[in-house]
Short mmCIF file of C-alpha atoms and ligand atoms in Angstrom, two decimals:
data_model
loop_
_atom_site.label_atom_id
_atom_site.label_comp_id
_atom_site.label_asym_id
_atom_site.label_seq_id
_atom_site.Cartn_x
_atom_site.Cartn_y
_atom_site.Cartn_z
CA MET A 1 -73.55 -22.96 -71.79
CA PRO A 2 -70.45 -20.73 -72.19
CA GLU A 3 -70.71 -19.16 -68.72
CA ILE A 4 -70.70 -22.51 -67.00
CA ALA A 5 -67.89 -23.82 -69.26
CA ALA A 6 -65.72 -20.81 -68.35
CA ARG A 7 -66.30 -21.27 -64.57
CA GLU A 8 -65.56 -24.96 -64.85
CA HIS A 9 -62.24 -24.15 -66.54
CA ILE A 10 -61.28 -21.84 -63.65
CA ARG A 11 -62.23 -24.51 -61.14
CA SER A 12 -60.42 -27.34 -62.87
CA LEU A 13 -57.21 -25.83 -64.36
CA ASP A 14 -55.04 -25.96 -61.24
CA ALA A 15 -55.87 -29.45 -60.31
CA MET A 16 -55.61 -30.62 -63.85
CA VAL A 17 -52.14 -29.19 -64.39
CA ARG A 18 -50.91 -30.66 -61.12
CA HIS A 19 -52.40 -34.03 -62.07
CA ALA A 20 -50.79 -33.97 -65.54
CA MET A 21 -47.38 -32.98 -64.09
CA ARG A 22 -47.55 -35.81 -61.52
CA GLU A 23 -48.44 -38.34 -64.27
CA ALA A 24 -45.73 -37.10 -66.57
CA GLU A 25 -43.31 -37.07 -63.61
CA VAL A 26 -42.17 -33.56 -64.30
CA ASP A 27 -41.35 -30.74 -61.94
CA HIS A 28 -41.90 -27.01 -62.34
CA ALA A 29 -38.22 -26.66 -63.00
CA ASP A 30 -38.47 -29.06 -66.05
CA ILE A 31 -40.78 -26.82 -67.90
CA ALA A 32 -39.41 -24.66 -70.70
CA GLY A 33 -42.48 -22.73 -71.79
CA VAL A 34 -46.20 -22.47 -71.55
CA GLY A 35 -48.39 -23.10 -74.55
CA VAL A 36 -52.08 -22.19 -74.41
CA THR A 37 -54.96 -22.15 -76.86
CA ALA A 38 -55.67 -18.48 -77.67
CA GLY A 39 -58.56 -19.23 -80.07
CA PRO A 40 -60.78 -19.81 -81.91
CA GLY A 41 -63.60 -20.90 -79.55
CA LEU A 42 -65.80 -19.87 -76.68
CA VAL A 43 -64.11 -16.70 -75.36
CA GLY A 44 -64.90 -17.28 -71.75
CA ALA A 45 -63.27 -20.65 -71.58
CA LEU A 46 -60.34 -19.46 -73.65
CA LEU A 47 -59.82 -16.51 -71.33
CA ALA A 48 -59.67 -18.73 -68.32
CA GLY A 49 -56.91 -20.76 -69.98
CA VAL A 50 -54.99 -17.76 -71.29
CA ASN A 51 -54.99 -16.05 -67.88
CA TRP A 52 -53.91 -19.18 -66.06
CA ALA A 53 -51.07 -19.68 -68.54
CA LYS A 54 -50.01 -16.00 -68.27
CA ALA A 55 -49.93 -16.14 -64.52
CA TYR A 56 -47.92 -19.37 -64.45
CA ALA A 57 -45.48 -18.26 -67.14
CA PHE A 58 -45.00 -14.81 -65.55
CA ALA A 59 -44.42 -16.27 -62.06
CA ARG A 60 -41.96 -18.79 -63.29
CA GLY A 61 -40.21 -16.49 -65.69
CA LEU A 62 -41.09 -18.67 -68.68
CA PRO A 63 -41.95 -17.86 -72.31
CA LEU A 64 -45.71 -17.77 -73.12
CA LEU A 65 -47.00 -19.12 -76.49
CA GLY A 66 -50.49 -18.59 -77.74
CA VAL A 67 -51.61 -21.43 -80.09
CA HIS A 68 -54.34 -21.66 -82.72
CA HIS A 69 -56.61 -24.59 -81.88
CA MET A 70 -56.90 -25.90 -85.44
CA GLU A 71 -53.16 -25.68 -86.08
CA GLY A 72 -52.85 -27.74 -82.90
CA HIS A 73 -54.90 -30.51 -84.50
CA LEU A 74 -52.21 -30.81 -87.27
CA PHE A 75 -49.54 -31.23 -84.64
CA GLY A 76 -51.75 -33.76 -82.86
CA THR A 77 -51.61 -36.08 -85.90
CA ALA A 78 -47.82 -35.50 -86.14
CA LEU A 79 -47.43 -36.75 -82.57
CA ASP A 80 -48.93 -40.05 -83.71
CA HIS A 81 -46.97 -40.35 -87.05
CA GLU A 82 -43.38 -39.48 -87.65
CA GLY A 83 -44.18 -39.24 -91.36
CA ALA A 84 -46.94 -36.59 -90.94
CA GLN A 85 -44.51 -33.74 -91.80
CA PRO A 86 -44.84 -30.91 -94.41
CA PRO A 87 -45.31 -30.60 -97.22
CA PHE A 88 -48.77 -32.06 -96.81
CA ILE A 89 -52.46 -31.45 -97.51
CA GLY A 90 -54.27 -30.89 -94.23
CA LEU A 91 -57.87 -31.80 -93.83
CA LEU A 92 -59.14 -30.43 -90.48
CA VAL A 93 -62.65 -31.45 -89.46
CA SER A 94 -64.04 -30.54 -86.00
CA GLY A 95 -67.14 -29.33 -84.39
CA GLY A 96 -66.48 -25.66 -85.25
CA HIS A 97 -64.26 -25.80 -88.38
CA THR A 98 -63.73 -27.55 -91.63
CA LEU A 99 -60.52 -26.50 -93.42
CA LEU A 100 -58.59 -27.87 -96.34
CA LEU A 101 -55.03 -26.40 -96.57
CA GLU A 102 -51.65 -27.00 -97.98
CA ALA A 103 -48.87 -27.02 -95.41
CA ARG A 104 -45.60 -26.03 -97.15
CA ALA A 105 -43.74 -26.08 -93.86
CA TRP A 106 -44.83 -25.98 -90.22
CA GLY A 107 -46.17 -22.49 -89.72
CA ARG A 108 -46.53 -21.80 -93.45
CA TYR A 109 -49.89 -22.63 -94.94
CA ARG A 110 -52.10 -21.89 -97.89
CA LEU A 111 -55.85 -22.15 -97.36
CA LEU A 112 -57.46 -24.08 -100.19
CA GLY A 113 -61.03 -24.27 -99.01
CA GLN A 114 -63.39 -24.25 -96.01
CA THR A 115 -67.04 -24.74 -95.19
CA ARG A 116 -69.31 -21.86 -96.08
CA ASP A 117 -71.79 -22.68 -93.36
CA ASP A 118 -71.89 -25.59 -90.90
CA ALA A 119 -68.69 -27.47 -89.92
CA ALA A 120 -68.61 -31.17 -90.61
CA GLY A 121 -68.90 -32.13 -86.89
CA GLU A 122 -71.63 -29.55 -86.38
CA ALA A 123 -73.63 -31.27 -89.21
CA PHE A 124 -73.11 -34.69 -87.50
CA ASP A 125 -74.28 -33.25 -84.14
CA LYS A 126 -77.35 -31.50 -85.66
CA VAL A 127 -78.46 -34.41 -87.74
CA ALA A 128 -78.02 -36.77 -84.75
CA ARG A 129 -80.22 -34.50 -82.71
CA ARG A 130 -82.92 -34.50 -85.41
CA LEU A 131 -82.72 -38.33 -85.54
CA GLY A 132 -83.15 -38.48 -81.68
CA LEU A 133 -79.61 -39.60 -81.00
CA PRO A 134 -77.66 -38.24 -78.01
CA TYR A 135 -74.78 -35.60 -78.05
CA PRO A 136 -72.10 -35.66 -79.30
CA GLY A 137 -73.72 -36.85 -82.48
CA GLY A 138 -70.71 -37.91 -84.49
CA PRO A 139 -69.96 -41.23 -82.73
CA GLU A 140 -73.72 -41.93 -82.56
CA ILE A 141 -74.16 -41.46 -86.33
CA GLN A 142 -71.12 -43.71 -86.93
CA ARG A 143 -72.64 -46.45 -84.75
CA ALA A 144 -76.05 -46.15 -86.41
CA ALA A 145 -74.40 -46.35 -89.87
CA GLU A 146 -72.53 -49.52 -88.71
CA ARG A 147 -75.82 -51.08 -87.57
CA SER A 148 -77.27 -50.27 -90.99
CA ALA A 149 -74.27 -51.89 -92.73
CA THR A 150 -74.53 -54.96 -90.55
CA ALA A 151 -78.27 -55.25 -91.25
CA ARG A 152 -77.57 -54.96 -94.94
CA GLY A 153 -74.99 -57.73 -94.70
CA ALA A 154 -72.11 -55.47 -95.60
CA ALA A 155 -69.12 -55.58 -93.30
CA ALA A 156 -69.58 -52.94 -90.57
CA GLY A 157 -68.09 -49.74 -91.80
CA GLY A 158 -66.91 -51.61 -94.91
CA ALA A 159 -66.65 -50.19 -98.40
CA ASP A 160 -70.38 -50.36 -98.81
CA GLY A 161 -70.87 -47.39 -96.49
CA ALA A 162 -74.16 -46.13 -97.94
CA ALA A 163 -77.51 -47.71 -97.43
CA GLY A 164 -78.48 -46.14 -100.71
CA ARG A 165 -82.05 -45.80 -99.54
CA PHE A 166 -82.25 -42.01 -99.45
CA ARG A 167 -81.14 -39.67 -102.20
CA LEU A 168 -79.06 -37.00 -100.42
CA PRO A 169 -77.28 -34.07 -102.14
CA ARG A 170 -73.50 -33.75 -102.41
CA PRO A 171 -73.33 -30.00 -101.71
CA MET A 172 -70.67 -28.08 -103.71
CA LEU A 173 -69.55 -31.15 -105.56
CA SER A 174 -70.04 -30.96 -109.28
CA ARG A 175 -68.00 -32.36 -112.17
CA ARG A 176 -68.21 -28.90 -113.68
CA ASP A 177 -66.12 -27.40 -110.83
CA LEU A 178 -62.77 -26.14 -112.12
CA PRO A 179 -59.51 -25.58 -110.31
CA GLY A 180 -59.39 -21.84 -109.57
CA ASP A 181 -63.13 -21.61 -108.71
CA PRO A 182 -63.43 -21.06 -104.94
CA ALA A 183 -66.20 -23.82 -105.14
CA TYR A 184 -63.50 -26.30 -106.24
CA TYR A 185 -62.35 -26.72 -102.61
CA ASP A 186 -65.04 -25.01 -100.52
CA MET A 187 -67.66 -27.13 -98.78
CA SER A 188 -71.19 -26.73 -97.39
CA PHE A 189 -73.07 -28.98 -95.04
CA SER A 190 -76.12 -26.89 -94.07
CA GLY A 191 -78.19 -27.95 -97.13
CA LEU A 192 -77.39 -31.57 -96.53
CA LYS A 193 -78.52 -31.25 -92.92
CA THR A 194 -81.76 -29.72 -94.03
CA GLY A 195 -82.20 -32.51 -96.60
CA VAL A 196 -81.89 -35.05 -93.83
CA ALA A 197 -84.32 -33.13 -91.63
CA ARG A 198 -86.93 -32.98 -94.42
CA ILE A 199 -86.69 -36.80 -95.01
CA ALA A 200 -86.90 -37.32 -91.22
CA GLU A 201 -90.10 -35.23 -91.01
CA GLN A 202 -91.72 -37.20 -93.73
CA LEU A 203 -90.78 -40.52 -92.17
CA GLU A 204 -92.08 -39.28 -88.89
CA GLU A 205 -95.42 -38.43 -90.43
CA GLU A 206 -95.59 -41.94 -91.82
CA GLY A 207 -94.68 -43.29 -88.40
CA VAL A 208 -91.59 -45.17 -89.64
CA LEU A 209 -88.67 -42.88 -88.57
CA ALA A 210 -87.40 -45.16 -85.80
CA ASP A 211 -86.94 -48.02 -88.26
CA ALA A 212 -85.19 -45.82 -90.85
CA VAL A 213 -82.77 -43.98 -88.55
CA ASP A 214 -79.76 -46.32 -89.11
CA ASP A 215 -80.10 -46.19 -92.92
CA LEU A 216 -80.62 -42.45 -92.88
CA ALA A 217 -77.56 -41.96 -90.73
CA ALA A 218 -75.50 -44.15 -93.08
CA ASP A 219 -76.59 -42.24 -96.15
CA PHE A 220 -75.86 -38.91 -94.41
CA GLN A 221 -72.43 -40.08 -93.24
CA GLU A 222 -71.61 -41.23 -96.79
CA ALA A 223 -72.55 -37.92 -98.27
CA VAL A 224 -70.21 -36.09 -95.92
CA VAL A 225 -67.42 -38.57 -96.58
CA ASP A 226 -67.94 -38.34 -100.33
CA VAL A 227 -67.59 -34.53 -100.30
CA LEU A 228 -64.56 -34.41 -97.96
CA ALA A 229 -62.78 -37.25 -99.77
CA GLU A 230 -63.34 -35.72 -103.22
CA LYS A 231 -62.18 -32.21 -102.13
CA THR A 232 -59.07 -33.78 -100.60
CA ARG A 233 -58.33 -35.84 -103.75
CA ARG A 234 -58.61 -32.69 -105.82
CA ALA A 235 -56.06 -30.98 -103.54
CA VAL A 236 -53.63 -33.89 -103.85
CA GLU A 237 -54.00 -33.86 -107.67
CA GLN A 238 -53.66 -30.07 -108.06
CA THR A 239 -50.66 -29.55 -105.65
CA GLY A 240 -48.83 -32.77 -106.36
CA CYS A 241 -48.51 -33.10 -102.53
CA ARG A 242 -48.84 -36.81 -101.71
CA ARG A 243 -49.18 -36.71 -97.95
CA VAL A 244 -52.57 -35.99 -96.37
CA VAL A 245 -52.79 -35.19 -92.73
CA LEU A 246 -56.27 -35.58 -91.20
CA GLY A 247 -57.14 -33.84 -87.89
CA GLY A 248 -59.98 -32.83 -85.62
CA GLY A 249 -62.65 -34.75 -83.75
CA VAL A 250 -64.39 -35.99 -86.92
CA ALA A 251 -61.19 -37.68 -87.81
CA ARG A 252 -62.31 -40.36 -85.36
CA ASN A 253 -64.90 -41.40 -87.98
CA SER A 254 -63.69 -44.72 -89.34
CA ARG A 255 -65.75 -44.48 -92.48
CA LEU A 256 -64.19 -41.09 -93.23
CA ARG A 257 -60.66 -42.58 -92.85
CA GLU A 258 -61.67 -45.46 -95.11
CA GLY A 259 -63.37 -43.28 -97.69
CA LEU A 260 -60.33 -40.99 -97.88
CA ALA A 261 -57.89 -43.88 -98.24
CA GLU A 262 -60.09 -45.38 -100.98
CA ARG A 263 -60.46 -42.15 -102.85
CA LEU A 264 -56.72 -41.30 -102.66
CA GLY A 265 -55.71 -44.80 -103.77
CA SER A 266 -52.04 -44.94 -104.60
CA SER A 267 -51.83 -41.25 -105.33
CA GLY A 268 -51.81 -40.23 -101.61
CA GLU A 269 -50.64 -41.31 -98.23
CA LEU A 270 -53.11 -40.73 -95.44
CA TYR A 271 -52.04 -39.92 -91.90
CA ALA A 272 -54.98 -40.17 -89.54
CA PRO A 273 -54.72 -39.47 -85.76
CA SER A 274 -55.48 -42.03 -83.06
CA PRO A 275 -58.84 -41.44 -81.40
CA ARG A 276 -57.17 -40.03 -78.30
CA LEU A 277 -55.18 -37.42 -80.25
CA ALA A 278 -58.07 -36.65 -82.72
CA THR A 279 -60.22 -35.44 -79.91
CA ASP A 280 -59.36 -32.08 -78.32
CA ASN A 281 -56.37 -32.47 -76.10
CA ALA A 282 -53.51 -30.49 -74.55
CA ALA A 283 -50.66 -32.61 -76.03
CA MET A 284 -51.39 -31.15 -79.48
CA ILE A 285 -51.31 -27.61 -78.07
CA ALA A 286 -47.99 -28.33 -76.35
CA ALA A 287 -46.55 -29.72 -79.64
CA ALA A 288 -47.56 -26.62 -81.61
CA ALA A 289 -46.17 -24.39 -78.84
CA HIS A 290 -42.93 -26.34 -78.80
CA PHE A 291 -42.45 -25.72 -82.55
CA ARG A 292 -42.87 -21.97 -82.04
CA LEU A 293 -40.68 -21.94 -78.92
CA ALA A 294 -37.87 -23.68 -80.84
CA ARG A 295 -38.12 -20.97 -83.51
CA GLY A 296 -37.62 -18.35 -80.80
CA GLU A 297 -41.18 -17.02 -80.90
CA ARG A 298 -42.88 -15.58 -77.83
CA SER A 299 -46.38 -14.24 -77.30
CA PRO A 300 -46.60 -10.86 -75.50
CA TRP A 301 -48.03 -10.59 -72.00
CA SER A 302 -50.92 -8.75 -73.70
CA LEU A 303 -51.93 -11.95 -75.43
CA ASN A 304 -55.69 -12.07 -75.60
CA ALA A 305 -58.26 -14.81 -76.24
CA GLU A 306 -59.96 -14.46 -79.63
CA ALA A 307 -63.23 -16.20 -80.51
CA ALA A 308 -62.42 -15.95 -84.22
CA LEU A 309 -58.63 -16.10 -84.19
CA ALA A 310 -57.29 -16.29 -87.80
CA PHE A 311 -55.23 -19.34 -88.82
CA PRO A 312 -51.59 -18.45 -88.38
CA GLY A 313 -49.11 -18.33 -91.20
CA LEU A 314 -51.45 -18.22 -94.13
CA ALA A 315 -49.83 -17.20 -97.36
O1 LIG B 401 -62.00 -31.34 -82.51
P1 LIG B 401 -63.14 -31.70 -81.55
O2 LIG B 401 -62.94 -32.73 -80.48
O3 LIG B 401 -63.71 -30.38 -80.90
C1 LIG B 401 -63.76 -29.18 -81.61
O4 LIG B 401 -62.65 -28.58 -81.74
O5 LIG B 401 -64.88 -28.90 -82.12
O6 LIG B 401 -64.37 -32.19 -82.48
C2 LIG B 401 -65.67 -32.44 -81.96
C3 LIG B 401 -66.52 -32.95 -83.07
C4 LIG B 401 -68.01 -33.13 -82.66
O7 LIG B 401 -68.81 -32.44 -83.60
C5 LIG B 401 -68.24 -34.61 -82.73
O8 LIG B 401 -69.55 -34.96 -83.03
C6 LIG B 401 -67.30 -34.96 -83.79
O9 LIG B 401 -66.13 -34.23 -83.56
N1 LIG B 401 -66.95 -36.43 -83.74
C7 LIG B 401 -67.28 -37.31 -84.78
C8 LIG B 401 -66.87 -38.63 -84.30
N2 LIG B 401 -66.31 -38.45 -83.06
C9 LIG B 401 -66.34 -37.14 -82.75
N3 LIG B 401 -67.87 -37.13 -85.97
C10 LIG B 401 -68.08 -38.17 -86.78
N4 LIG B 401 -67.77 -39.51 -86.39
C11 LIG B 401 -67.12 -39.71 -85.18
N5 LIG B 401 -66.82 -40.97 -84.86
ZN1 LIG B 402 -60.76 -29.50 -81.93
#
């Protein structure tokens, strides 16, 4: 409900900033600049933030820095790990975006691939809803998959991630894909979601869906992990970039972190964010803004919120 979200932002921002400053024991005079998410996202909520940031920065005579939400996720992981520095392969998986990129330096990126339809997190959320699990669906699917693994006698979330009971597609993953084809790195999760929905419908008709939810969730999760891990492995192989930086809310998924580490083996080093910095947060936006501030960048007072803001610094 975008309208309500925007109003809640306006209501909360002042108190939230005061609270954060008190907790960090900083005073207005300690602040060197104001970073704010300028997009992509729901434009009403973004506008509330951008206008608050503008007013504060203007009143205090401080530089204003608009930040791209997904670039922020890369900086979030770097806050957790000193080693998560370019050059690296970035895998960004959130509720709205799924991006695979090569970071040559901070602020200089090459987009390798992205989803052609649903984002990975969106697929988790939609599949969870179809299976009758609450929102947000990602953590619920993970828990269901862990129950399935326990029931199968495998270690929870262990290497044996799939229940193997349902044949689910691996969209855009074929051994015939060649480097240079857009399909080599691009992803698609909408067909997989529909595949799960079709199986769920059949199980429902047979009256056995409730008993199959955990296994179906496990097989769905494994299909997503398989696609993401393989696309990332390809990027490491093709670019010769060893470091892999994972970011975005779906990075909380422990099976994804495991599957990536397994697939990369000794050819890559995986940097995954802690749960608290994987989930949307303001620290990652501050870190991205700090990088741009240190380079002498400033956003103009005409900075606007953009629902579909382009990723910055793409070669
Ligand atoms: O980055 P984020 O916090 O917000 C956006 O920028 O979208 O990502 C939210 C997404 C949701 O789709 C949520 O279901 C997913 O991250 N998510 C997970 C897990 N925890 C959160 N997906 C899979 N497994 C999880 N454990
Ligand atoms: Zn996010």
